[in-house]
Amino acid sequence: MTVYRQINNNQNKRGVSSKKDKNKAYLNEIKRQQQRQAVVIRMFVMIALFFLAVLVCLFYIGMNTDFCKNTFGEDSPITKFFDKMASDNANKANADFVLPFGPRRQNVLLLGVDASDNPNDLWTGTRTDTIILVNIDPRTKSVNAISIPRDSKVYLPGNHGIQKINAAHAIGGVGMTIKTVEDTLGVKVDRYIMVHDNAVKSIVEALGGVNVYVEKNMNYDDYSGKLHIHLTKGVHHLSPTEAVGYLRFRHDPMGDIGRTHRQQWFLRGVLDELKKPETVAKIPEIVGVARKYVKTNMSFYELSQFAMMAKHLDMDKIEIATLPGAPNKKGHISYWILDPEKTQEVVDRLIYRDKVQPDETTQMSASVVYTEAKTAEAQQLINELSAAGINVVCKSHISRTHSQFLAHSAKVTNEYFNYLKKQSPSVSGYQFVYEPGMYPCANSDFTVVVAGK
């Protein structure tokens, strides 16, 4: 059922027949869908950066043999292993990324779980608030990622019927979650990495605080939830408690959208801390946090290999998408109903790497949406696109905070985007997102979002 029909039926029940009201409701629902997808995309960035930070720590351990000897002992198996790895890589101009299980593409499931009521068992009974399927190609050193909305309506294996996909872990653990993803998308999950909600506070404590620019005054007290947030606008070196409050604050017009922005800014601060030389002495504590709050079926050697790949990762070859669908409410339960055809299209493109290459006769169409502060930059982009022979079919104002390149058509590949950046330098550095069927402005092959301060 399309979004329009859903809204139309709901309004008929309420006795609203005005075409103007229907169109207004439709546009509001489309806007909410786009906001939900923006949340999921930013959640991908948040969790991916966290995992990358942990892997970078592991990589630094491996390449610092003196640190390994002082920490684990000169004759320990870990020190010998990393000593050999460092020696092997020292003989090469560029360290190669070679997976221990071969050069084939791998599907790694990233899961973020909520807090547990049992302090002695952090994992059992928890729900997966973040579900991301990452496809890694060692040969091309490229990464694709599909974010799966946690409210996706699916069939759970083992006669558990129809549920939201985030309930799979609470009912049957990581095994049921993997099986559900495999059955729903028709893919094979090779590995998984799961991170607990309590990791943030412990990481900040291990780092000794994190520098973050607080964009507004934040004052909120929840005595029942024991949450007290009192931060003033400006640069702060956040303590563990302040960091949790900063990340959980959502009492402003932006709501969850604003919260996900803060999560991204916070992780930038974490990565800045990890780059400091004095952080090396804190690595054992950081790794200890990872051991407690990260659960995986990957070996230490496999993790180190992924860390080495991260060092050589081509940022221009990262492609992400959210499973397409539409919201639906049954009683008091809200679901995300996956679109079967578009979902298969996303899986074929990002997991199986099927591509439709445009030819010389292909005429591309584009939309440009921008914030008011970026009007001049948007006009320059429109001029560049037009000069490159691209038909700009729509331009409009939009309220977003991150610049993005949204590909709607299968013929708009990552390779085409890299080609376009040579013709239109204004899109360089934009995040590439595959978003079939979702048009912020008009039906076009791609949309460029020009946003920021």
XYZ file of C-alpha atoms in Angstrom:
453
model
C 0.000 0.000 0.000
C 1.437 3.382 -0.948
C 1.912 6.183 1.528
C -0.815 8.225 -0.180
C -3.396 5.461 0.130
C -2.559 4.914 3.776
C -3.101 8.567 4.555
C -6.184 8.767 2.348
C -7.842 5.835 4.141
C -7.045 7.272 7.563
C -8.520 10.633 6.613
C -11.690 9.073 5.178
C -12.296 7.387 8.529
C -12.074 10.774 10.215
C -14.487 12.242 7.698
C -11.935 14.516 6.059
C -12.565 14.754 2.356
C -10.800 17.980 1.411
C -8.237 17.403 -1.322
C -6.119 20.210 0.079
C -5.995 18.552 3.511
C -5.119 15.207 1.957
C -2.237 16.703 0.025
C -0.986 18.500 3.117
C -1.088 15.280 5.153
C 0.695 13.446 2.373
C 3.496 15.996 2.248
C 3.841 15.918 6.041
C 4.099 12.123 5.985
C 6.757 12.223 3.264
C 8.711 14.730 5.357
C 8.496 12.440 8.399
C 9.730 9.509 6.304
C 12.710 11.515 5.117
C 13.493 12.505 8.696
C 13.323 8.852 9.800
C 15.723 7.869 7.043
C 18.048 10.728 7.995
C 18.058 9.421 11.585
C 19.003 5.930 10.449
C 21.744 7.214 8.145
C 23.271 9.280 10.934
C 22.978 6.329 13.289
C 25.025 4.372 10.749
C 27.688 7.076 10.828
C 27.667 7.035 14.639
C 28.051 3.287 15.113
C 30.480 2.906 12.197
C 32.747 5.588 13.657
C 32.652 3.868 17.033
C 33.682 0.549 15.556
C 36.367 2.249 13.497
C 37.721 3.899 16.658
C 37.965 0.517 18.399
C 39.661 -1.040 15.369
C 42.132 1.830 15.152
C 43.029 1.204 18.795
C 43.677 -2.448 17.979
C 45.791 -1.424 15.009
C 47.907 0.915 17.132
C 48.492 -1.888 19.618
C 49.640 -4.188 16.850
C 52.055 -1.714 15.296
C 53.588 -0.562 18.618
C 55.716 -3.578 19.534
C 57.325 -1.846 22.551
C 53.868 -1.176 23.958
C 52.911 -4.838 23.449
C 56.081 -6.052 25.185
C 55.541 -3.772 28.181
C 51.837 -4.631 28.442
C 51.632 -8.339 27.588
C 55.245 -9.492 28.132
C 58.034 -10.027 25.621
C 57.367 -13.751 25.220
C 53.575 -13.628 25.199
C 51.725 -15.041 22.129
C 50.066 -11.656 21.506
C 53.409 -9.830 21.410
C 54.938 -12.441 19.098
C 51.921 -12.297 16.807
C 52.009 -8.516 16.445
C 55.802 -8.461 16.244
C 55.582 -10.737 13.196
C 52.773 -8.651 11.668
C 54.772 -5.431 12.090
C 57.854 -7.088 10.616
C 55.938 -8.353 7.593
C 54.362 -4.974 6.921
C 57.717 -3.167 7.314
C 58.950 -5.037 4.254
C 56.177 -3.628 2.068
C 55.750 -0.130 0.674
C 52.039 -0.360 1.460
C 50.551 -2.752 3.984
C 48.234 -5.151 2.224
C 44.825 -6.112 3.493
C 44.449 -9.886 3.275
C 41.575 -11.516 5.106
C 42.422 -14.828 6.776
C 39.334 -16.363 5.131
C 40.171 -15.228 1.608
C 39.603 -12.220 -0.671
C 35.890 -12.712 -1.206
C 33.381 -10.096 -0.112
C 32.147 -10.375 3.460
C 28.836 -9.389 5.097
C 29.281 -8.119 8.632
C 26.196 -7.357 10.748
C 26.608 -4.381 13.099
C 24.195 -4.326 16.034
C 23.635 -1.729 18.740
C 21.602 -2.968 21.709
C 19.780 -1.019 24.410
C 20.459 -1.142 28.149
C 19.776 -4.342 30.066
C 17.823 -4.556 33.340
C 20.228 -7.263 34.558
C 23.654 -5.842 35.537
C 25.098 -9.371 35.506
C 23.962 -10.040 31.926
C 24.328 -7.120 29.522
C 22.998 -8.885 26.443
C 20.095 -11.251 27.168
C 16.653 -9.758 26.534
C 17.955 -6.567 24.909
C 16.584 -5.137 21.675
C 18.656 -4.026 18.711
C 18.096 -0.301 18.235
C 20.673 -0.192 15.437
C 20.924 -2.837 12.681
C 23.374 -2.295 9.823
C 24.512 -4.845 7.247
C 27.985 -3.959 5.967
C 29.411 -5.472 2.779
C 33.218 -5.328 2.634
C 35.173 -5.970 -0.553
C 38.869 -6.604 0.253
C 39.856 -6.524 -3.408
C 38.596 -3.000 -4.117
C 38.927 -1.844 -0.462
C 35.356 -0.544 -0.589
C 32.456 -0.670 1.849
C 28.687 -0.661 1.298
C 26.206 -0.480 4.164
C 22.455 -1.077 4.428
C 20.671 0.310 7.449
C 17.643 -1.742 8.506
C 14.982 0.295 10.342
C 14.378 -1.234 13.761
C 10.582 -1.113 13.289
C 10.702 -3.167 10.077
C 7.810 -5.657 10.018
C 9.230 -9.157 9.470
C 8.571 -12.836 10.128
C 10.723 -14.229 12.926
C 11.979 -17.817 12.536
C 10.853 -20.594 14.848
C 7.102 -19.901 14.693
C 7.451 -16.541 16.437
C 5.227 -14.871 13.849
C 5.192 -11.258 12.754
C 7.270 -8.885 14.870
C 9.431 -5.809 14.610
C 12.918 -6.857 13.592
C 14.459 -5.331 16.729
C 12.566 -7.901 18.833
C 14.512 -10.811 17.313
C 17.450 -10.359 19.692
C 15.252 -10.062 22.767
C 13.480 -13.318 21.842
C 16.258 -15.463 20.411
C 19.547 -13.631 20.791
C 22.042 -12.837 18.074
C 21.375 -16.160 16.317
C 17.731 -15.269 15.678
C 18.710 -11.742 14.606
C 21.151 -13.094 12.022
C 18.636 -15.667 10.775
C 15.931 -13.001 10.461
C 18.205 -10.690 8.437
C 19.254 -13.578 6.195
C 15.667 -14.719 5.577
C 14.353 -11.180 5.006
C 17.054 -10.035 2.594
C 18.143 -13.332 1.051
C 21.800 -12.874 2.048
C 24.444 -14.694 4.067
C 25.803 -13.021 7.223
C 29.466 -13.969 7.703
C 30.310 -12.142 10.949
C 28.669 -9.901 13.525
C 29.797 -7.152 15.886
C 27.484 -6.024 18.691
C 28.001 -2.992 20.939
C 26.191 -2.234 24.207
C 24.553 1.055 25.153
C 26.826 1.474 28.220
C 29.960 1.741 26.092
C 29.780 5.546 25.669
C 30.157 6.478 29.331
C 33.002 4.016 29.834
C 34.877 5.189 26.724
C 34.670 8.846 27.827
C 35.844 7.873 31.301
C 38.809 5.997 29.816
C 39.717 8.987 27.616
C 39.451 11.432 30.519
C 36.723 13.468 28.824
C 35.898 14.636 25.301
C 35.925 18.131 23.783
C 32.592 19.071 22.199
C 31.032 22.339 21.066
C 27.565 22.568 22.654
C 25.408 24.416 20.140
C 22.801 25.700 22.623
C 21.990 25.971 26.321
C 20.646 22.642 27.589
C 18.653 22.407 30.804
C 16.564 19.365 31.656
C 15.817 17.392 34.824
C 14.234 13.941 34.919
C 14.239 12.922 38.590
C 12.564 9.568 37.997
C 15.058 8.688 35.272
C 17.960 10.217 37.229
C 18.891 12.356 34.243
C 20.076 15.923 34.882
C 21.411 17.982 31.988
C 22.811 21.476 32.547
C 25.147 22.646 29.796
C 25.765 26.124 28.462
C 26.460 27.028 24.850
C 30.152 26.838 23.950
C 33.136 24.489 24.049
C 33.106 21.927 26.870
C 35.401 19.129 27.969
C 32.558 16.735 28.745
C 32.791 14.367 31.685
C 31.266 10.870 31.304
C 28.007 11.998 32.949
C 27.866 15.204 30.888
C 28.542 13.245 27.703
C 25.590 10.940 28.361
C 23.354 13.947 29.036
C 24.541 15.725 25.900
C 23.797 12.658 23.776
C 20.399 11.985 25.342
C 19.103 15.570 25.244
C 16.229 15.921 22.790
C 14.010 18.606 24.288
C 14.188 21.058 21.424
C 12.260 21.500 18.138
C 14.628 19.082 16.366
C 13.815 16.174 18.713
C 15.534 12.949 17.640
C 17.003 14.671 14.565
C 18.920 17.087 16.786
C 20.034 14.236 19.028
C 21.516 12.313 16.116
C 23.407 15.444 15.034
C 24.932 15.654 18.505
C 25.893 11.992 18.389
C 27.874 12.648 15.228
C 29.617 15.741 16.645
C 30.415 13.820 19.819
C 32.073 10.997 17.888
C 34.220 13.483 16.036
C 35.441 14.598 19.460
C 36.153 10.977 20.420
C 38.195 10.437 17.257
C 40.175 13.637 17.958
C 41.032 12.265 21.406
C 42.133 8.922 19.932
C 44.580 10.706 17.628
C 46.472 12.325 20.515
C 49.856 10.738 21.412
C 48.975 10.584 25.112
C 46.021 8.325 24.285
C 48.436 5.422 23.674
C 48.831 4.989 27.442
C 45.058 4.704 27.756
C 44.693 1.966 25.122
C 44.576 -0.933 27.633
C 41.608 0.692 29.384
C 39.871 1.471 26.091
C 40.388 -2.092 24.904
C 39.044 -3.274 28.263
C 35.860 -1.292 27.612
C 35.602 -2.857 24.166
C 36.020 -6.340 25.629
C 33.210 -5.708 28.113
C 30.747 -3.875 25.897
C 31.509 -5.316 22.445
C 30.477 -8.852 21.515
C 31.577 -10.506 18.278
C 32.294 -13.844 16.621
C 35.372 -12.353 14.926
C 38.824 -13.398 16.108
C 41.390 -10.861 17.311
C 43.346 -11.505 14.109
C 40.285 -10.798 11.939
C 39.620 -7.547 13.811
C 43.215 -6.465 13.295
C 42.921 -7.191 9.577
C 39.792 -5.059 9.321
C 41.661 -2.298 11.159
C 44.430 -2.509 8.563
C 41.851 -2.245 5.795
C 40.407 0.877 7.449
C 43.829 2.478 7.045
C 43.635 2.043 3.257
C 39.883 2.551 2.826
C 38.901 4.699 -0.146
C 36.369 7.182 1.253
C 35.047 7.771 -2.288
C 33.939 4.129 -2.448
C 31.586 4.177 0.543
C 27.915 3.773 -0.350
C 25.033 3.579 2.116
C 21.269 3.082 1.928
C 18.244 2.539 4.136
C 15.778 -0.234 3.318
C 12.926 1.494 1.451
C 9.419 1.309 2.820
C 6.571 3.248 4.399
C 5.189 3.712 7.918
C 2.087 1.838 8.988
C 0.266 1.734 12.306
C -1.748 -1.239 13.518
C -3.507 -0.347 16.732
C -0.879 1.174 19.013
C 2.026 -0.529 17.212
C 3.942 1.349 14.494
C 5.694 -0.658 11.785
C 7.998 0.122 8.892
C 6.585 -1.824 5.921
C 9.402 -2.751 3.551
C 8.865 -2.199 -0.165
C 9.745 -5.650 -1.641
C 10.842 -4.441 -5.083
C 12.907 -1.467 -3.897
C 14.375 -3.507 -1.033
C 15.568 -6.122 -3.524
C 17.003 -3.339 -5.664
C 19.001 -2.023 -2.696
C 20.274 -5.518 -1.795
C 21.269 -6.263 -5.389
C 23.190 -3.018 -5.638
C 24.928 -2.817 -2.252
C 25.392 -6.492 -1.331
C 25.676 -8.255 -4.680
C 27.281 -5.198 -6.286
C 25.044 -5.234 -9.375
C 25.488 -1.981 -11.300
C 23.718 -0.368 -14.267
C 26.346 1.597 -16.149
C 25.103 4.690 -18.039
C 26.217 5.119 -21.639
C 27.212 8.240 -23.540
C 23.619 8.914 -24.632
C 22.209 8.868 -21.089
C 20.616 12.180 -20.088
C 20.762 12.701 -16.321
C 18.298 14.849 -14.387
C 18.981 16.464 -11.022
C 17.310 18.305 -8.165
C 19.084 20.782 -5.888
C 17.725 21.493 -2.415
C 19.445 23.871 -0.027
C 19.218 25.833 3.196
C 18.687 29.573 2.995
C 22.242 30.236 4.177
C 23.585 28.198 1.252
C 21.679 29.935 -1.564
C 24.831 31.244 -3.279
C 26.568 27.840 -3.106
C 23.439 26.145 -4.468
C 23.274 28.527 -7.430
C 26.932 27.849 -8.220
C 26.192 24.108 -8.135
C 23.205 24.536 -10.459
C 25.412 26.412 -12.922
C 28.043 23.646 -12.795
C 25.488 20.893 -13.325
C 23.900 22.705 -16.243
C 27.314 23.271 -17.812
C 27.951 19.507 -17.503
C 24.812 18.805 -19.573
C 22.631 17.749 -16.628
C 18.999 18.845 -16.613
C 18.195 20.523 -13.269
C 14.457 19.860 -12.984
C 13.859 21.237 -9.493
C 15.395 23.537 -6.895
C 13.936 24.253 -3.469
C 14.671 25.231 0.118
C 14.989 22.453 2.682
C 15.739 22.206 6.392
C 18.768 19.903 6.792
C 22.169 20.180 8.436
C 24.336 17.833 6.351
C 25.228 18.029 2.689
C 24.507 14.815 0.792
C 24.363 13.347 -2.682
C 21.172 11.256 -2.967
C 21.071 8.784 -5.856
C 17.521 7.776 -6.833
C 18.197 5.896 -10.065
C 20.166 2.651 -10.479
C 22.196 4.293 -13.264
C 23.620 6.841 -10.794
C 26.546 4.744 -9.586
C 29.382 5.637 -7.256
C 31.633 5.709 -10.316
C 29.332 8.257 -11.949
C 29.416 10.349 -8.759
C 33.232 10.385 -8.819
C 33.088 11.412 -12.495
C 30.578 14.154 -11.652
C 32.875 15.583 -8.980
C 35.380 16.376 -11.734
C 32.692 18.209 -13.719
C 31.140 19.878 -10.664
C 33.727 20.407 -7.876
C 30.997 21.764 -5.566
C 29.810 18.212 -4.725
C 33.269 17.035 -3.624
C 33.204 15.697 -0.083
C 29.451 15.047 -0.102
C 28.165 11.829 1.435
C 26.836 9.372 -1.181
C 23.469 7.839 -0.261
C 21.392 5.458 -2.381
C 17.747 6.407 -1.829
C 15.463 4.962 -4.549
C 11.969 6.376 -4.789
C 12.404 9.143 -2.195
C 12.418 12.552 -3.896
C 12.861 15.623 -1.627
C 12.146 17.930 -4.573
C 11.041 16.157 -7.770
C 11.311 12.910 -9.698
C 14.955 13.030 -10.815
C 17.951 10.729 -11.149
C 19.675 12.321 -8.170
C 19.313 15.101 -5.615
C 22.087 17.247 -4.167
C 21.461 18.557 -0.646
C 23.462 21.731 0.037
C 23.358 22.339 3.784
C 25.455 23.375 6.777
C 26.056 26.457 8.849
